[in-house]
Structures are given as structure tokens and as C-alpha cells.
mmCIF file of C-alpha atoms and ligand atoms in Angstrom:
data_model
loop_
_atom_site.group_PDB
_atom_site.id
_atom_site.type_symbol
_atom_site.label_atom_id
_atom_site.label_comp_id
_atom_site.label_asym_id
_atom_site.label_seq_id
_atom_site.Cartn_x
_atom_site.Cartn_y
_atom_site.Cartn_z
ATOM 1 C CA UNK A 72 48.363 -129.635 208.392
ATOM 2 C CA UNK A 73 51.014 -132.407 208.155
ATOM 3 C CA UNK A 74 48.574 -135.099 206.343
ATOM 4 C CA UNK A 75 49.239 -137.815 204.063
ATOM 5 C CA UNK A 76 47.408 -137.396 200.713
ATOM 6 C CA UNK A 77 44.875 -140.046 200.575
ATOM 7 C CA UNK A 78 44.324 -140.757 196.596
ATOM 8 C CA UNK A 79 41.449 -142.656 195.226
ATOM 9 C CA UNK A 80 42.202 -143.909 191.486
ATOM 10 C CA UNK A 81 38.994 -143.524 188.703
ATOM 11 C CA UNK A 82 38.108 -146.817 187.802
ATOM 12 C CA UNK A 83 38.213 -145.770 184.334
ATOM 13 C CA UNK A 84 40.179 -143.398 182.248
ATOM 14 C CA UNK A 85 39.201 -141.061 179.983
ATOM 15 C CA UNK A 86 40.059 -141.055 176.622
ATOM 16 C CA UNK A 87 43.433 -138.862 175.923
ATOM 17 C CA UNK A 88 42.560 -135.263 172.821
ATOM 18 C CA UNK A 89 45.045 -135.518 170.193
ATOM 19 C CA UNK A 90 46.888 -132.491 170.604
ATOM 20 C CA UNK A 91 46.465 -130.867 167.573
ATOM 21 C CA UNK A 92 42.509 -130.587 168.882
ATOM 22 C CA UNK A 93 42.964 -129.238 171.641
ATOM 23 C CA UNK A 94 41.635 -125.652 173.017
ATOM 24 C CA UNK A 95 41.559 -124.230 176.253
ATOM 25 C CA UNK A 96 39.782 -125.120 179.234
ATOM 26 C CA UNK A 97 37.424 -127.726 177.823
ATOM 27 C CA UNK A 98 38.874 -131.094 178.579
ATOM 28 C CA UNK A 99 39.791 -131.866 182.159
ATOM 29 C CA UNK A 100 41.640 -135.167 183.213
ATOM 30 C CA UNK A 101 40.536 -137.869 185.600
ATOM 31 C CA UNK A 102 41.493 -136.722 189.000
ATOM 32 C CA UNK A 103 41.876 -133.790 191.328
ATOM 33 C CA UNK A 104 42.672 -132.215 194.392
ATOM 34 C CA UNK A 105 40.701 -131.556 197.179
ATOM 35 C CA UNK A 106 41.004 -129.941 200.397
ATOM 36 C CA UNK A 107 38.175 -128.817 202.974
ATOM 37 C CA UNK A 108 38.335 -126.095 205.789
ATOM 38 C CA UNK A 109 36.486 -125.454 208.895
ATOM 39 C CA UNK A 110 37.152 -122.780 211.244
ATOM 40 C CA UNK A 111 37.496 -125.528 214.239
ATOM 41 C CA UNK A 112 39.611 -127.590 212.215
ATOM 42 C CA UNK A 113 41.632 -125.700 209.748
ATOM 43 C CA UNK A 114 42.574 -127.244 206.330
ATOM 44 C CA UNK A 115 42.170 -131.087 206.062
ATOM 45 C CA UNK A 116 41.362 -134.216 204.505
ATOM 46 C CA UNK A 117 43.701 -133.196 201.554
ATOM 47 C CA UNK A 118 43.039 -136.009 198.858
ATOM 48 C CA UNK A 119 43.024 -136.677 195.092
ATOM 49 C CA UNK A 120 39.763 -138.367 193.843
ATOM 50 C CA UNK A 121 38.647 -138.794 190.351
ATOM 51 C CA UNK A 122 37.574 -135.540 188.404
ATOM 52 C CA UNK A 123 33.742 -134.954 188.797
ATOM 53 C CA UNK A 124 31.283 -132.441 189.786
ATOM 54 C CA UNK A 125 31.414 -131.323 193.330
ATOM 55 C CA UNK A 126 28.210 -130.920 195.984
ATOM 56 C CA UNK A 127 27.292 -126.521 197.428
ATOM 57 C CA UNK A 128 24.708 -125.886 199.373
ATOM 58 C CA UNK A 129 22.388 -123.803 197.616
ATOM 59 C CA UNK A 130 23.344 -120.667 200.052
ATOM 60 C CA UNK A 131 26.743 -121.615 199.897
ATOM 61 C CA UNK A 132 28.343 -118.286 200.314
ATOM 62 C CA UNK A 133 30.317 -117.948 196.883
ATOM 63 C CA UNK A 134 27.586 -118.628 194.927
ATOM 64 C CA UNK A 135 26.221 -115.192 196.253
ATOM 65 C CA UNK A 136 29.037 -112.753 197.561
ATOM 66 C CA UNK A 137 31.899 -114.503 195.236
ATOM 67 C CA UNK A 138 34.472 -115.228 197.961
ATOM 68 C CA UNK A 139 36.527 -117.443 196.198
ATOM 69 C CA UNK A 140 40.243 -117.645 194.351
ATOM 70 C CA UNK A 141 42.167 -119.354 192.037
ATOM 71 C CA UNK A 142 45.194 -119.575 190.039
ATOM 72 C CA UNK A 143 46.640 -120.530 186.727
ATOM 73 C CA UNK A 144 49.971 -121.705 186.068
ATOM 74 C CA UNK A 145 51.077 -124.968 183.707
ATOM 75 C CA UNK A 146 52.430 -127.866 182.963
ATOM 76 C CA UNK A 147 55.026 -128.654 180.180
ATOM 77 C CA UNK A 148 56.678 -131.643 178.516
ATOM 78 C CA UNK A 149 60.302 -130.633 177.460
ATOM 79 C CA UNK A 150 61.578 -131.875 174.571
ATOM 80 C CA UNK A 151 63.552 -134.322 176.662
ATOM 81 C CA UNK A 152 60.070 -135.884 177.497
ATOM 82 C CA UNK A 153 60.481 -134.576 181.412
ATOM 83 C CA UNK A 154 57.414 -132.901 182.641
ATOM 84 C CA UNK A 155 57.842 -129.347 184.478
ATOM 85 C CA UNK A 156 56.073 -126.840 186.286
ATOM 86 C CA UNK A 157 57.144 -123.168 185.511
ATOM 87 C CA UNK A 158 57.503 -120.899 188.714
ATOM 88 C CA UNK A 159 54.888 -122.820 190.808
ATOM 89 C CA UNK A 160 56.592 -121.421 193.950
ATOM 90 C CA UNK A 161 55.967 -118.103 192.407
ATOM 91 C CA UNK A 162 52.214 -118.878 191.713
ATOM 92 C CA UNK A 163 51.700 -120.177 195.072
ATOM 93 C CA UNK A 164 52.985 -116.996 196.862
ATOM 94 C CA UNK A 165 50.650 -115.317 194.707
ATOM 95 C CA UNK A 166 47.723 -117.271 195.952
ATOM 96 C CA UNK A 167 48.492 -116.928 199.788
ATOM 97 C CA UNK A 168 47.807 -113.089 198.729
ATOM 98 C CA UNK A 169 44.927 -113.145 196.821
ATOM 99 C CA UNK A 170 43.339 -115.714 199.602
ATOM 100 C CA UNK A 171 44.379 -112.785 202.153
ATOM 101 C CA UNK A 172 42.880 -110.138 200.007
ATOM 102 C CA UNK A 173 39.462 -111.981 199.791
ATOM 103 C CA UNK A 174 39.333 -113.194 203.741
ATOM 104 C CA UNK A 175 39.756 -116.601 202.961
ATOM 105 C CA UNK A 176 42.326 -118.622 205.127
ATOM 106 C CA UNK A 177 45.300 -119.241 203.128
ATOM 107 C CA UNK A 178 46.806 -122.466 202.523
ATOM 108 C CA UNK A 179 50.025 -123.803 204.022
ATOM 109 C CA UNK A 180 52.617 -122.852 201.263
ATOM 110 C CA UNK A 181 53.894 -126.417 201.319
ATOM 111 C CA UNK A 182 50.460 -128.142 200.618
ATOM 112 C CA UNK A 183 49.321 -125.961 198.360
ATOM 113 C CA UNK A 184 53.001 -126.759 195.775
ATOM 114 C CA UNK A 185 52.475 -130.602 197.085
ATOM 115 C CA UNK A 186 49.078 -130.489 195.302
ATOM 116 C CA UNK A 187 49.770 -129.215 192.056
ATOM 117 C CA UNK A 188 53.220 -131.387 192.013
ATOM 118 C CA UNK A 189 51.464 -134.500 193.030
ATOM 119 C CA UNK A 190 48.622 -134.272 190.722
ATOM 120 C CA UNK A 191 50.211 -133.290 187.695
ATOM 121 C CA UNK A 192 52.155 -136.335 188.818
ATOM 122 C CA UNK A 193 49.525 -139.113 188.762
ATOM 123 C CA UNK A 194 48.068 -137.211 185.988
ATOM 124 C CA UNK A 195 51.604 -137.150 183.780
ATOM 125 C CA UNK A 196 50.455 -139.120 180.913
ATOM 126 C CA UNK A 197 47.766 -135.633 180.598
ATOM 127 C CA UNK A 198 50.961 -133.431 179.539
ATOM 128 C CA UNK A 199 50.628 -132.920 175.715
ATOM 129 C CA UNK A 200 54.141 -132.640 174.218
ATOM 130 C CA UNK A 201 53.569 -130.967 171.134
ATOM 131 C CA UNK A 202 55.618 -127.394 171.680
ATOM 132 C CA UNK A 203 52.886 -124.964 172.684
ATOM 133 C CA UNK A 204 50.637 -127.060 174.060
ATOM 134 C CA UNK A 205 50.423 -127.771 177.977
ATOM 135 C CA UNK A 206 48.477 -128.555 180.513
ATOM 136 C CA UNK A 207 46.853 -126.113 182.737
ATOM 137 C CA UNK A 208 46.772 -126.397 185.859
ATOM 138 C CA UNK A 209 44.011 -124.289 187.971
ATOM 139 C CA UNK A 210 44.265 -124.389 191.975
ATOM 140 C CA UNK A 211 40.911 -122.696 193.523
ATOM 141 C CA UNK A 212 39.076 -121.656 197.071
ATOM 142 C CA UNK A 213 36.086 -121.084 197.479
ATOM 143 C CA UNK A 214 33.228 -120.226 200.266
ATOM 144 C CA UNK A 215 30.942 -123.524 200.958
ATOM 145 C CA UNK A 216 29.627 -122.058 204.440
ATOM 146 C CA UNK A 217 25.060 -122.031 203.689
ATOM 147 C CA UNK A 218 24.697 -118.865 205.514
ATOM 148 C CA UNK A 219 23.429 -115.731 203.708
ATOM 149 C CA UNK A 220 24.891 -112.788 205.865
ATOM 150 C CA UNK A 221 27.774 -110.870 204.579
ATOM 151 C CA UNK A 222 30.823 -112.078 206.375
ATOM 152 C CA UNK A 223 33.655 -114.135 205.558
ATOM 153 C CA UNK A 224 32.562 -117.873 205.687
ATOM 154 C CA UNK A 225 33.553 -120.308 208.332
ATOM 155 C CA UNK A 226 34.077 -123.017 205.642
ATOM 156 C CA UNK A 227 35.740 -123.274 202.504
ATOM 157 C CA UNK A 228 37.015 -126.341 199.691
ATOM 158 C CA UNK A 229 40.249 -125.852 197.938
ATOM 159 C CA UNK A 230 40.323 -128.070 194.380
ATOM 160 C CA UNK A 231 42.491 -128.228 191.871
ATOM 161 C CA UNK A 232 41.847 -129.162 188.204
ATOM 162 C CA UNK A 233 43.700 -129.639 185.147
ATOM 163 C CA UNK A 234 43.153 -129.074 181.295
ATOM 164 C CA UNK A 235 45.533 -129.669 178.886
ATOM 165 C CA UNK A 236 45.581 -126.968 176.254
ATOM 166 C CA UNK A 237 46.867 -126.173 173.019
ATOM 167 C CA UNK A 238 49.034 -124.063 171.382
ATOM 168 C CA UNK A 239 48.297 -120.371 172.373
ATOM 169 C CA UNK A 240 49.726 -119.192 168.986
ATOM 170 C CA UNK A 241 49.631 -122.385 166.424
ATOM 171 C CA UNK A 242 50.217 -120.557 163.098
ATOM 172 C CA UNK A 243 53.593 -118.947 165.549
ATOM 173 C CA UNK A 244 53.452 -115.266 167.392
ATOM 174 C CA UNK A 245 50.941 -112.966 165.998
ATOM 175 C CA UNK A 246 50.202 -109.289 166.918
ATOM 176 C CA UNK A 247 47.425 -108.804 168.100
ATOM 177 C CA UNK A 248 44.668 -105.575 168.548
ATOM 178 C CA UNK A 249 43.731 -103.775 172.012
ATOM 179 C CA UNK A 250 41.234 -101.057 172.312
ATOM 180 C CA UNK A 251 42.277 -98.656 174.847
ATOM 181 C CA UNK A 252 39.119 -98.867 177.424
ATOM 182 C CA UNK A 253 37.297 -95.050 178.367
ATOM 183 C CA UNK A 254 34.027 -96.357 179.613
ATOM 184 C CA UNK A 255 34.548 -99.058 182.140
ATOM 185 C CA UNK A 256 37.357 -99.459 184.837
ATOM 186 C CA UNK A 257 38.242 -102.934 186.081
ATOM 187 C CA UNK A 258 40.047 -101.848 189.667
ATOM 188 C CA UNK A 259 41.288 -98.827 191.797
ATOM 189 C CA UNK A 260 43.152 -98.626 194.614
ATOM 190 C CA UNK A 261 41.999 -100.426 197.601
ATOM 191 C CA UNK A 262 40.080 -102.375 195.045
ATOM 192 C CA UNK A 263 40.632 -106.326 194.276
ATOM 193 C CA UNK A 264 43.046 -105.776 190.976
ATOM 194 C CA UNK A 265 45.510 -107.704 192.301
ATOM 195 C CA UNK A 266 44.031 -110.604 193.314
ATOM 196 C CA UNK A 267 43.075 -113.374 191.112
ATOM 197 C CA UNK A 268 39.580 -113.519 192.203
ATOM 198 C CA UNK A 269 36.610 -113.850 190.093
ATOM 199 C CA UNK A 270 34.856 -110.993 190.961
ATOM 200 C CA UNK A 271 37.693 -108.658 188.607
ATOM 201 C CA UNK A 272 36.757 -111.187 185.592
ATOM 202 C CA UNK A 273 33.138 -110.723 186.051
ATOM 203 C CA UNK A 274 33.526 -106.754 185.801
ATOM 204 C CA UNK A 275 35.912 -107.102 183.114
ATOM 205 C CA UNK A 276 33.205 -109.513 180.477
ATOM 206 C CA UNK A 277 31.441 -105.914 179.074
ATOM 207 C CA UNK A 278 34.332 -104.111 178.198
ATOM 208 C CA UNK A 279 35.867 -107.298 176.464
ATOM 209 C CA UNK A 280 32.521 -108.546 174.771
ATOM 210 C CA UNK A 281 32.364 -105.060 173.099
ATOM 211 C CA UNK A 282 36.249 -104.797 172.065
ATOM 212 C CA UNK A 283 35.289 -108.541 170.484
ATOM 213 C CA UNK A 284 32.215 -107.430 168.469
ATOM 214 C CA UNK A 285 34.456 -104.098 167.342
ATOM 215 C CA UNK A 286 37.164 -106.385 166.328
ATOM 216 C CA UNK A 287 39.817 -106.403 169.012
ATOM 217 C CA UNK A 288 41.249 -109.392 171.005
ATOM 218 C CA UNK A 289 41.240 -107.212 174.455
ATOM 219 C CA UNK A 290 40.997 -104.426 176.267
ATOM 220 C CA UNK A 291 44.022 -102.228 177.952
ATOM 221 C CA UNK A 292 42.172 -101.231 181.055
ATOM 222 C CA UNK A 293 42.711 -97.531 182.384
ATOM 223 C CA UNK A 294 43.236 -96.438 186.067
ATOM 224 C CA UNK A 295 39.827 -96.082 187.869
ATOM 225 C CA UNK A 296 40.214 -92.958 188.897
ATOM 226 C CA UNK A 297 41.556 -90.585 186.338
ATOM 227 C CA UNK A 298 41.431 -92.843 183.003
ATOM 228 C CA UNK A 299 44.975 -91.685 182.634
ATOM 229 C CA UNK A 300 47.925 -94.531 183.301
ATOM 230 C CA UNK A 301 48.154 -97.475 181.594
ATOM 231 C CA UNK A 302 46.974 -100.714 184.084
ATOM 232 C CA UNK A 303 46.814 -103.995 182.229
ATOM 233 C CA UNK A 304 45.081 -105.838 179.234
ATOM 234 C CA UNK A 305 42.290 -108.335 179.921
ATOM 235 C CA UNK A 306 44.698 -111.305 181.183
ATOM 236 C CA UNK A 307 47.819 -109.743 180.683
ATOM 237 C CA UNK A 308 50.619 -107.271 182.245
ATOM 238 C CA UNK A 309 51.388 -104.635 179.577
ATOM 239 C CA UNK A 310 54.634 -103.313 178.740
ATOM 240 C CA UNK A 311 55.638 -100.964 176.373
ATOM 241 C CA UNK A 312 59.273 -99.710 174.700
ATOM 242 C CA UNK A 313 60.049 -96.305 174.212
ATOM 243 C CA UNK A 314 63.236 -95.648 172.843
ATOM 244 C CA UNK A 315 65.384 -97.678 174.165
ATOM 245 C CA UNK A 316 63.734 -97.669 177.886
ATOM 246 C CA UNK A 317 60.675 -100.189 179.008
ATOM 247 C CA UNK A 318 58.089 -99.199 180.745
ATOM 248 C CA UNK A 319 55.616 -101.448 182.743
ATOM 249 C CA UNK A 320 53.167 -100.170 185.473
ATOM 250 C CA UNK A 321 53.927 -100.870 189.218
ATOM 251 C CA UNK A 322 52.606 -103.043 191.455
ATOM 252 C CA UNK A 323 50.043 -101.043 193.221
ATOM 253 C CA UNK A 324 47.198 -103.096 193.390
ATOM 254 C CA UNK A 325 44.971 -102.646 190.787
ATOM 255 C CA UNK A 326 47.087 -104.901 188.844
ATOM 256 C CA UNK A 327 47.345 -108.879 189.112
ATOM 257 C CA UNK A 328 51.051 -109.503 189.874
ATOM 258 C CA UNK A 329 51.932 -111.308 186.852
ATOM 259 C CA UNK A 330 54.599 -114.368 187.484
ATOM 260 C CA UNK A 331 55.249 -113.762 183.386
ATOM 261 C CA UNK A 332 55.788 -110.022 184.004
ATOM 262 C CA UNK A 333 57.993 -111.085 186.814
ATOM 263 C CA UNK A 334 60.023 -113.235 184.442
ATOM 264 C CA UNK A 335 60.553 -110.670 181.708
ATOM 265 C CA UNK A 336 61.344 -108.246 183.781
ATOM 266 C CA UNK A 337 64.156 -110.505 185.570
ATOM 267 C CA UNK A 338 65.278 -111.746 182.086
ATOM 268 C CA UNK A 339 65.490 -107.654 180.546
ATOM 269 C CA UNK A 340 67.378 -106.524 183.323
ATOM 270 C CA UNK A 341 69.834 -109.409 182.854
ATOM 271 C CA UNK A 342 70.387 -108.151 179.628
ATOM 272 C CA UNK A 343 71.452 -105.315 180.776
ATOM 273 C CA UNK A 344 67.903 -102.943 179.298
ATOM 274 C CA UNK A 345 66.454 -100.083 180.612
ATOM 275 C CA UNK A 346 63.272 -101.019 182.828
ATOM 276 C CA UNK A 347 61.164 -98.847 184.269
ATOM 277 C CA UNK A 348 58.157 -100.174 186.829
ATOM 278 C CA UNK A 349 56.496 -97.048 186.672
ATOM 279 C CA UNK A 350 53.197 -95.308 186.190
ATOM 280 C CA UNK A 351 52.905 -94.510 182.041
ATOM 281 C CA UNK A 352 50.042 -92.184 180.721
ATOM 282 C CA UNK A 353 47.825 -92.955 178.040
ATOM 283 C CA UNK A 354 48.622 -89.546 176.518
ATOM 284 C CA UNK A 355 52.691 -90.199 176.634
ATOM 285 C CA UNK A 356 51.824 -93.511 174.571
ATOM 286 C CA UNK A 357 50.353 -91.161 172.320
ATOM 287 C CA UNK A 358 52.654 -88.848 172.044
ATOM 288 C CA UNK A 359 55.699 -91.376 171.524
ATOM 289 C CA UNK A 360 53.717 -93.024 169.422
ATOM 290 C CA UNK A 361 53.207 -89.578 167.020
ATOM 291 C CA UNK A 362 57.529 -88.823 167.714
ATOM 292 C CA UNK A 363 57.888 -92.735 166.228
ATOM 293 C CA UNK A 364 59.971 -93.339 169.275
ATOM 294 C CA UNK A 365 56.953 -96.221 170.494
ATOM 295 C CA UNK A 366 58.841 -99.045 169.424
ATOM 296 C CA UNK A 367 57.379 -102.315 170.486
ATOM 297 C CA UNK A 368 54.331 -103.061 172.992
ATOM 298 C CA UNK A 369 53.545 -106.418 173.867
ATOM 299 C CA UNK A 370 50.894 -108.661 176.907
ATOM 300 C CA UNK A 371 52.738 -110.924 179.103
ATOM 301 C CA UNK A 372 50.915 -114.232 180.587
ATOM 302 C CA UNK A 373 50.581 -117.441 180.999
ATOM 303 C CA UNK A 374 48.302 -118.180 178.645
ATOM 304 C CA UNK A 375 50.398 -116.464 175.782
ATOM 305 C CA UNK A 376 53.997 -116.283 177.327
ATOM 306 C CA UNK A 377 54.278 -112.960 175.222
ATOM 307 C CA UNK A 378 51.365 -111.055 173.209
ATOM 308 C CA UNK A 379 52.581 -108.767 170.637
ATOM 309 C CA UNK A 380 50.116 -105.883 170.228
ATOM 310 C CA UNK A 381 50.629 -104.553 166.964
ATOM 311 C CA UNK A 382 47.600 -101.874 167.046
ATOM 312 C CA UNK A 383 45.845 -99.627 169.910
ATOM 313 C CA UNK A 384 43.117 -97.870 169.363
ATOM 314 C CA UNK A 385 42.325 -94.649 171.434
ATOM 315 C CA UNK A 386 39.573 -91.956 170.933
ATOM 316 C CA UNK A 387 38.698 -93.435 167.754
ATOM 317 C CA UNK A 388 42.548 -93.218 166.676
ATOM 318 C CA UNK A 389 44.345 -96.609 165.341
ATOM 319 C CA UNK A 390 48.326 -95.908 166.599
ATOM 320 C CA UNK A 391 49.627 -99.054 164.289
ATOM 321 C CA UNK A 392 53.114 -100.599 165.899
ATOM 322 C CA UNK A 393 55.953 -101.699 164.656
ATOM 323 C CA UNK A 394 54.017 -101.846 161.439
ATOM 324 C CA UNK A 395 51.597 -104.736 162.730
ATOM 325 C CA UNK A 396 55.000 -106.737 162.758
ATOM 326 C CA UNK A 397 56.507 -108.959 166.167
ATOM 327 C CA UNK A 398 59.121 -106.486 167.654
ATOM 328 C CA UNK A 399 62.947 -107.802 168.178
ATOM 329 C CA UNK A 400 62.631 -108.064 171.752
ATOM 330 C CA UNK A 401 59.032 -108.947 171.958
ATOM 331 C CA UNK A 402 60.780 -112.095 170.193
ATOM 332 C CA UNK A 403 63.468 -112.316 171.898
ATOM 333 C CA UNK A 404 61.496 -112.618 175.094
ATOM 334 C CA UNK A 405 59.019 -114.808 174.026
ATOM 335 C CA UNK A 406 61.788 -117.220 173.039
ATOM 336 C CA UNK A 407 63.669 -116.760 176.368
ATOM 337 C CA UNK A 408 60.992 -117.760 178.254
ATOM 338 C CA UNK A 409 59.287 -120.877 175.905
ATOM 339 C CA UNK A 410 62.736 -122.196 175.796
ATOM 340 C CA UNK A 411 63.405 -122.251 180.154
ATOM 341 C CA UNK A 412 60.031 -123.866 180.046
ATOM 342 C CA UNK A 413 60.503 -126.687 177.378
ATOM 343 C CA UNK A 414 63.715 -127.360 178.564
ATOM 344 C CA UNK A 415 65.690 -126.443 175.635
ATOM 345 C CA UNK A 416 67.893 -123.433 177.599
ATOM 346 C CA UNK A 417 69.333 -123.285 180.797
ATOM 347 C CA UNK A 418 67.507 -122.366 183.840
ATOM 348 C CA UNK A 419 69.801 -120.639 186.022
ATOM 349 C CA UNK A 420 66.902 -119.029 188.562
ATOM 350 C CA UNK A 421 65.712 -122.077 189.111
ATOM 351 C CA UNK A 422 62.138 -121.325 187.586
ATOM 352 C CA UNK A 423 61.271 -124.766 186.886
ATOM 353 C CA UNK A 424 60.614 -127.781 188.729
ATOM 354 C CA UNK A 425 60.663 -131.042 187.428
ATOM 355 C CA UNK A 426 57.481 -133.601 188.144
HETATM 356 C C1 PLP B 508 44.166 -109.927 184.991
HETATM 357 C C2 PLP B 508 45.442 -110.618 184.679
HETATM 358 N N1 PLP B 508 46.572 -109.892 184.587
HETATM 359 C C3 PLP B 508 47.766 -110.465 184.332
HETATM 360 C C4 PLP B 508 47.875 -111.829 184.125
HETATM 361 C C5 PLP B 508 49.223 -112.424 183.872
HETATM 362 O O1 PLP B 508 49.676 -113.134 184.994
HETATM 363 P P1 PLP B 508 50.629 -114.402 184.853
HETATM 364 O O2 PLP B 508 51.818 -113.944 184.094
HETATM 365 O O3 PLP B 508 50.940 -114.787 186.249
HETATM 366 O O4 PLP B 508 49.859 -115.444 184.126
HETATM 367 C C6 PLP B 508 46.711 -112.621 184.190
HETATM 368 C C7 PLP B 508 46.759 -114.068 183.928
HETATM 369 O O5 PLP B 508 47.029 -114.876 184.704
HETATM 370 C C8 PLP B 508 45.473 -112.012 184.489
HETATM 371 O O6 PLP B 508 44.356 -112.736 184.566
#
């Protein structure tokens, strides 16, 4: 598709949140993105209009066999006032696979950056500059084909929306609490893990609705098959310090290839650390954790940038880390990364583009 983007303005704005009110994911701005596909046609009609509900057949095929997928990267206002994306190449790559992964015809690699740029463009004045806050930017497919027989549709609409957010961590980085998961499993192998689809969110609600009413933030999900190695926490990749090597799990597809994991694994082995992508045991946390040698554990994401986790719980065991306190490189990560994206450090890989 080689289309011009046809934009059609709101005739009224919206009110701008203060950003010291803001949340996540319950203000949206005045315009989005939209895209439709046909089989006959491919993807076309690619077009910003203003922000408003949008019209599915009642037997519109997502709304019963959940093909669909989305994305989530942001937005940020440096504190030179310029506006930029972090790793939206990255995020886009990461769609074409999840579309694959769920049948659903990917989009052209160049649109599907030229929608999120141009949007967040029209919609610049959105960007809260407050360090912390953002603005959220999630692309989406999903299956508008009315047809009730299991297949992959023939149709599909691509939007994108934004939300500008607050501060993941206003009070600054705080550890947080993860129950180690024994009763459900959110993906195996051969499963949907990796893609950022909405079914893996829907299986994941029970396990993190109980951790909540327990007390803990998340879950750290288990393999599905022998509840043994680590996989990830509720919307983070998880990686843990032993000594003075890092483990994370590999990419094997029960896992959603993180864009932050990707990051902080670049910026460790810049500095020269001992990373392992490798399949870790529940029972070896365990054990390191009883030798003291479990030195810092931590979420990596979007939303947060870094999560310190400064308590698992296991088998009714509470392993505290670090003493409940931010780890030195948990910190120094977190920093890394917040300061590339705020443009306040250098950003020799490129990772963000300016709007
Ligand atoms: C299940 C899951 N794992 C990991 C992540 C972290 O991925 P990223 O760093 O690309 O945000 C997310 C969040 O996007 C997620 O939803």
C-alpha cells in the first residue's frame, strides 16, 4: 500500500489532564489511526479521524474467537521539549510476528511506523512532560469479518490509540511483591506466549486477581509443562542476578519478546556483565536465594522501564531480596534506560526517534 494518509481534524478538542492526574489507560486524545483490510484488496484507506467508538458486526469474528493484536510502546517529551518514540522500529517488528502468529495479515512495516509517527505527531500537544509521565501509544488488529466458522477472517481494521499516562513510579522506584504461580500456566510451547494477543491476558486475569487479593502486585508465571523454569511476570520479562552472572529466560515462545528486555540486555552486555538467556529453575532461585548469592531480581517493561521485586513468595515461603531495597544495577538500569528516553544521555543505538 503506497497511500497518502487522508486526516480528518475533530472539530473540537478535548480538554488536556494535568499531569499530575493522570493514570493509565483512561484518557485517550482526539484522533486516531485507522486502517481496513479485505482479502481482495489488502490494507487500505489508511486515515486519521477523530477518536470515537468504532462500528463490529455483531458476529464479527474477534468478538468470538479473539483474533486480534496489539502493541504498546510510548511517547516521551525530553527535557529539551522534543517529543520521541523509544524503539518503535523494534515494536513494529514485534507486531508483524504476533499478526503472523494469530493468522492475521501483517502490516507493511513502513505503514505501520508511519502511523504511530504521524499520529503522535498531530497529537504532540498530548505528550505530558512531567518525567515519568508519557503517552501511550497502542497500535491494534483485529477480525471484523460477520461469519461464525472457525477460520481466519477475510477482513480485519487496524487502529491506533493513544493515552497519555502518568508516572509508573511517582513516589520514585519501589520494590515490588510477586507470588510465584503453581496453579495456573499462562503459555507452553507451541502456545501464543509470545505474541501480544489478548487471548494470553485473558488467561492470565485469575492468577493475577488472586496474587492482588493475597497482597502481591503480580504473578511470575511457571513453564506449562513442568512448573519448573522461570517464564515471565504478568507484563514483564524477569531477570534475576546470581552472583555476579544474570540470568533471563530465552526466547522460546511462551514468552512476549520484550523490546525493554531487549534493551537491558544490550545495555548489560555493554558493560561488560555476565548475561545468560537461559532456562532458570524455580528451585535454583531457591537455592541461591538460601546460599545469599540471589542478589537482585527485577520486571522489565514498558510500562515500568524496570520493576524491582524485592519479595517472592513460593510454597508458602517469602525469599525477601536485597532486603526489600532497589538493587545497584536494578538502578543503574532503570536510569540507563529513562535517561536514552528523556533525552538526557546519549543514544548511540539509535533507539529513539524524534516526532
Ligand atoms: C506479557 C508481557 N511480557 C513482557 C512485556 C514487556 O515487553 P516490553 O518491554 O516490550 O514492554 C509485556 C509488556 O509489554 C507483556 O505484556
Amino acid at each position: 500500500m503506497n497511500e497518502a494518509i487522508r486526516i480528518t481534524r475533530a472539530s473540537a478538542l478535548k480538554p488536556k489532564p494535568v499531569d499530575s492526574e493522570l493514570g493509565f489507560g483512561q484518557i485517550f486524545t482526539d484522533h486516531m489511526f485507522l486502517a481496513d483490510f479485505q482479502d481482495e484488496k489488502g490494507w487500505y484507506d489508511p486515515r486519521i479521524e477523530p477518536y470515537g467508538p468504532i462500528e463490529l458486526d455483531p458476529a464479527a469474528a474477534v468478538l468470538h474467537y479473539a483474533q486480534a493484536m496489539f502493541d504498546g510502546l510510548k511517547a516521551f517529551r525530553g527535557v529539551d521539549g522534543k517529543v520521541r518514540l523509544f524503539r518503535p522500529q523494534k515494536h513494529v517488528e514485534r507486531m508483524t510476528l504476533s499478526a503472523r502468529r494469530m493468522c492475521i495479515p501483517p502490516l507493511d512495516p513502513g505503514l505501520a511506523l508511519q502511523s504511530i509517527v504521524e499520529l503522535v505527531a498531530l497529537e504532540r500537544d498530548w505528550v505530558p512532560s512531567t518525567v515519568g509521565t508519557s503517552l501511550y501509544i497502542r497500535p491494534t488488529i483485529i477480525a471484523n469479518e460477520a461469519f461464525l466458522g472457525v477460520r481466519p477472517a477475510k477482513s480485519y481494521v487496524y487502529f491506533v490509540i493513544l493515552s497519555p499516562v502518568g508516572a509508573y513510579y511517582p513516589e520514585g522506584m519501589a520494590p515490588v511483591k510477586i507470588r510465584v504461580e503453581e496453579r495456573y500456566v499462562r503459555a507452553v510451547e507451541g502456545g501464543l506466549g509470545g505474541a501480544k494477543t489478548g487471548a494470553n491476558y485473558a488467561a492470565s486475569l485469575m492468577a493475577g486477581e488472586e496474587a492482588k487479593h493475597e497482597g502481591y502486585t503480580q504473578v511470575l508465571w511457571l513453564d506449562g509443562v513442568h512448573r519448573k523454569y522461570i517464564d515471565e511476570v504478568g507484563t514483564m520479562n524477569i531477570m534475576v542476578r546470581i552472583g555476579e552472572e544474570i540470568v533471563t529466560p530465552p526466547l522460546a515462545g511462551t514468552i512476549l519478546p520484550g523490546v525493554t528486555r531487549d534493551s537491558a540486555l544490550t545495555l548489560m552486555h555493554r558493560w561488560g556483565l555476565r548475561v545468560s538467556e537461559r532456562q532458570i529453575s524455580i528451585d535454583d532461585v531457591v537455592r541461591a536465594h538460601k546460599r545469599g548469592t540471589l542478589k537482585e531480581v527485577w520486571g522489565t517493561g514498558t510500562a515500568a522501564v524496570i520493576s524491582p521485586v524485592g519479595e517472592l513468595a513460593y510454597r508458602g515461603e517469602r525469599m525477601v531480596i536485597n532486603g526489600g531495597k532497589i538493587g545497584s544495577l536494578t538502578q543503574r538500569l532503570y536510569d540507563a534506560i529513562v535517561g536514552i528516553q528523556y533525552g538526557q544521555a546519549p543514544d548511540p543505538d539509535g533507539w529513539t526517534v524524534e516526532v
